[in-house]
């Protein structure tokens, strides 16, 4: 479905802005940090190193995640003749912790 670029995933992850690193860490699938770094360079050229560029890339990562999830659900349905249990249950993807959660 996607092309994976070569490179050091940890090094690529470390150069990303904090908001994008957080989103990559929460991605339901492996977002491939090198690919995200390539995308970040593209968005920086378009918008500069701004919060707008970060938001645009995060929206794009959300879109990619929806595509990945839909493709996986379709393959699951074809293989097993039923909806992906996560989808059938109406479950959402967990991200971070709720704002009111306390750390103990």
Backbone as a ProteinNet text record, in pm:
[ID]
protein_1_A
[PRIMARY]
XXXXXXXXXXXXXXXXXXXXXXXXXXXXXXXXXXXXXXXXXXXXXXXXXXXXXXXXXXXXXXXXXXXXXXXXXXXXXXXXXXXXXXXXXXXXXXXXXXXXXXXX
[TERTIARY]
82.4	0	87	196.6	283.7	425.7	505.4	647.9	723.4	813.4	891.9	1029	1063.5	1193.4	1299.4	1421.3	1533.1	1583.3	1636.4	1695.3	1681.5	1737.4	1735.1	1606.5	1515	1385.9	1400.3	1492.5	1508	1562.6	1660.1	1716.3	1609.4	1531.5	1423.8	1320.6	1284.8	1186.8	1236.5	1364.7	1421.1	1421.2	1424.5	1428.1	1288.6	1185.3	1048.7	1008	920.7	869.7	791.7	785.9	718.9	575.4	495.4	355.2	346.8	435.9	435.1	490	593.1	643.4	532.7	454.5	343.8	243.9	209	111.8	165.6	294.1	355.5	354.2	382	382	242.7	138.8	1.3	-61.1	9.8	-44.1	-81.7	-196.3	-244.8	-154.2	-84.8	7.2	144.3	246.3	380.9	382.4	401.4	396	526.4	629.5	757.4	813	889.8	941.2	1016.9	1089.7	1162.9	1063.5	955.2	852.9	792.1	766.8	709	807.3	937.4	1037.1	1037.2	1025.2	1018.1	895.5	782.3	660.5	677.7	743.2	764.1	846.2	947.8	1027.2	938.6	849.1	756.9	664.9	604.5	512.8	586.2	710.6	790.7	815.6	841	861.4	734.1	619	491.4	452.9	468.4	414.9	520.1	646.4	748.1	741.8	833.2	835.2	738.1	609.9	503.7	405.9	325.8	219.6	122.9	103.6	15.7	69.3	200.1	261.9	245.5	262.9	246.3	103	6.1	-135	-168.3	-115.3	-141.8	-86	34.3	93.4	16.5	-24.2	-101.1	-233.8	-298.4	-422.7	-395.3	-284.2	-249.7	-221.4	-153.3	-129	-260.3	-354.7	-487.8	-554.9	-544.3	-601.6	-536.7	-404	-333.4	-375.6	-392.2	-434.1	-573	-663.2	-797.2	-788.8	-703.9	-686.2	-630.7	-529.6	-469.7	-572.5	-648.4	-748.9	-858	-902.7	-1005.4	-953.7	-828.2	-770.1	-759.3	-717.6	-707.4	-845	-943.7	-1080	-1136.8	-1107.8	-1156.4	-1092.5	-961.2	-893.3	-945.8	-971.9	-1025.8	-1163.3	-1249.6	-1385.2	-1380.1	-1288.9	-1275.7	-1226.8	-1134.7	-1077.8	-1171.5	-1247	-1326.2	-1477	-1519.4	-1662.3	-1736.6	-1666.4	-1728.7	-1654.9	-1721.5	-1658.8	-1544.8	-1446.2	-1337.8	-1399.7	-1369.5	-1434.7	-1425.8	-1313.2	-1295.6	-1399.6	-1422	-1521.5	-1663.1	-1688.2	-1821.7	-1862.9	-1765.8	-1794.4	-1804.1	-1770	-1773	-1663.2	-1555.1	-1444.8	-1365.7	-1303.3	-1219.7	-1073.4	-986.2	-842.9	-806.3	-738.3	-698	-575.8	-580.6	-467.8	-439.5	-317.2	-278.4	-366.3	-369.3	-456.3	-556.9	-671.9	-771.8	-715.4	-764.5	-715.1	-732.9	-835.5	-861.1	-796.9	-720.9	-657.2	-541.4	-529.7	-419.4	-308	-187.2	-70.3	-35.9	-23.1	6.4	144.4
-119.3	0	125.9	123.3	240.1	200.6	298.7	276.7	318.6	234.7	266.7	317.9	438.4	497.3	440.8	428.2	378.9	488.8	448.3	542.9	493.8	570.3	538.1	593.5	503.8	547	629	590.9	664.9	804.4	815.6	947	1035.8	979	1055	1099.5	1011	1043.5	1159.9	1157.9	1261.2	1400.2	1411.7	1545	1603.1	1523.1	1572.9	1664.6	1762.3	1848	1764.8	1809.4	1732.3	1691	1778.8	1744.2	1630.1	1630.2	1524.5	1394.7	1404.6	1283.9	1219.4	1301.3	1248.6	1175.2	1235	1173.2	1043	1040.9	919.1	809.4	846	748.3	690.9	768.4	723.9	657	654.9	599.4	453.2	412.5	275.7	171.7	211.1	122.5	187.2	117.6	173.7	283	405.8	518.7	538.8	460.5	470.8	612	636.9	770.5	834.5	754.9	812.5	869.6	798.1	849.6	978.6	982.5	1103.1	1218.9	1192.4	1298	1352.7	1264.5	1308.9	1397.6	1355.3	1437	1569.8	1568	1691.1	1791.5	1743.3	1833.7	1896.7	1817.8	1869	1976	1947.6	2043.8	2169.4	2154.5	2272.6	2361.5	2300.9	2381.1	2456.3	2392.2	2456.5	2567.2	2540.4	2630.2	2693.2	2656.7	2701.2	2614.6	2639.7	2561.2	2627.1	2601.2	2668.7	2567.2	2610.8	2523.2	2480.4	2567.3	2532.2	2410.2	2406.6	2291.9	2165.4	2178.9	2063.2	2011.1	2101.7	2059.9	1993	2047.3	1989.3	1847.4	1827.3	1693.2	1598.2	1644	1558.6	1518.6	1612.2	1577.5	1472	1485	1387.6	1250.3	1247.1	1120	1056.7	1138.5	1087.5	1023.4	1090.9	1040	906.2	899.5	774.9	662.2	694	591.8	538.9	628.2	583.5	492.2	526.1	440.8	304.2	302.6	176.5	90	152.7	78.8	23.3	102.6	56.7	-60.5	-52.2	-161.3	-288.6	-274.5	-391.1	-451.5	-366.4	-414.8	-486.8	-435.4	-499.8	-637.1	-646.4	-776.6	-873.8	-824.2	-909.5	-962.2	-873.8	-914.2	-1016.3	-997	-1091.1	-1227.6	-1226.9	-1352.2	-1426.9	-1352.9	-1417.8	-1401.6	-1324.5	-1308.5	-1233.4	-1154.5	-1076.9	-944.7	-851.5	-721.6	-737.6	-653.8	-649.1	-627.7	-711.2	-698.7	-558.7	-493.3	-357.5	-263.3	-277.6	-194.4	-234.7	-364.4	-412.6	-363.5	-349.1	-302.2	-150	-82.1	64.3	124.3	49.6	97.1	205.4	290.8	396.9	365	436.6	420.4	500.7	436.6	504.8	590.5	713.2	804.8	872.6	864.7	934.3	897	982.6	958.9	1072.2	1048	1153.9	1270.1	1389.1	1509	1501.6	1431.6	1427.5	1307.2	1227.8	1111	1156.1	1095.4	1130.9	1028.5	1076	988.7	948.7	822.7	773.7	715.6
0	0	0	74.9	84.3	47.8	17.4	-6.5	119.1	164.9	284.4	242.7	288.3	257.9	351.5	299.9	379.8	472.4	584.1	677.9	820.1	911.3	1053.8	1115	1151.7	1205.8	1333.6	1420.8	1546.7	1521.9	1434.1	1401.8	1338.5	1247.8	1182.9	1285.8	1376.5	1480.5	1565.7	1600	1687.5	1625.9	1493.6	1432	1408.4	1429.6	1409.8	1524.5	1498.7	1606.1	1708.8	1833.5	1939.7	1907.1	1850.4	1820.8	1719.4	1623.3	1521.8	1580.7	1665.3	1732.8	1815.4	1885.1	1965.8	1876.9	1763.1	1672.1	1614.9	1579	1525.7	1632.9	1757	1866.2	1889.8	1861.4	1883.5	1761.4	1649.9	1525.9	1547.9	1498.4	1519.9	1453.1	1348.8	1278.1	1281.2	1235.3	1229.3	1123.3	1166.1	1072.6	996.1	1025.9	956.5	966.9	1067.5	1097.9	982.4	905.1	791.5	690.6	664.8	573.7	627.9	757.9	818.3	807.1	823.3	808.7	665.6	566.8	426.9	407.4	463.4	455.2	528.1	644.4	720.9	639.4	570.9	484.8	377.4	319.8	217.8	276.7	391.1	453.4	499.9	542.7	579.9	459.4	343.4	221.6	185.4	206	172.5	269.7	400.1	502.7	592.8	577.4	671.9	796.9	888.3	1013.6	1110.5	1089.1	1163.3	1222	1318.9	1369.1	1258	1158.7	1046.2	971.8	948.8	881.3	965.6	1096.4	1185.2	1180.1	1188.5	1184.2	1051.4	941.8	809.7	801.5	851.8	848.4	939.7	1055.4	1146.5	1082	1013.2	941.9	835.1	765.5	662.5	724.7	838.4	906.8	951.5	996.7	1032.5	911	796.6	671.9	633.7	640.2	607.2	700	826.8	922.3	887.9	846.9	805.7	683.9	587.4	469.4	508.1	595	638.7	710.4	795.4	872.3	780.7	684.4	590.2	506.5	462.1	383.1	467.2	591.5	679.9	705.9	731.1	757.3	634.8	515.3	392.7	374.6	398.9	388.1	493.2	612.7	719	679.1	629.2	589	476	381.9	270.9	320.8	413.1	462.7	557.1	639.8	744.7	728.4	629.7	604.8	713.2	789	896.7	911.8	975.2	1000.5	1100.9	1087.5	1184.6	1322.8	1420.8	1551.4	1611.9	1594.7	1647	1585.2	1454.2	1385.5	1424.3	1432.4	1468	1606.3	1695.1	1831	1838.8	1729.8	1731.1	1817.3	1836.4	1919.8	1847.4	1924.7	1868.9	1896.8	1830.2	1852.5	1976.5	2069	2191.7	2164.8	2209.7	2192.5	2325.4	2369.1	2491.4	2608.5	2705.1	2820.5	2829.9	2887	2902.4	2983.4	2956.8	3024.3	3175.3	3222.3	3365.8	3435.3	3361	3422.3	3510.5	3623.6	3713.1	3698.6	3710.1	3702.5	3844.6	3867.2	4003.4	4009.3
[MASK]
++++++++++++++++++++++++++++++++++++++++++++++++++++++++++++++++++++++++++++++++++++++++++++++++++++++++

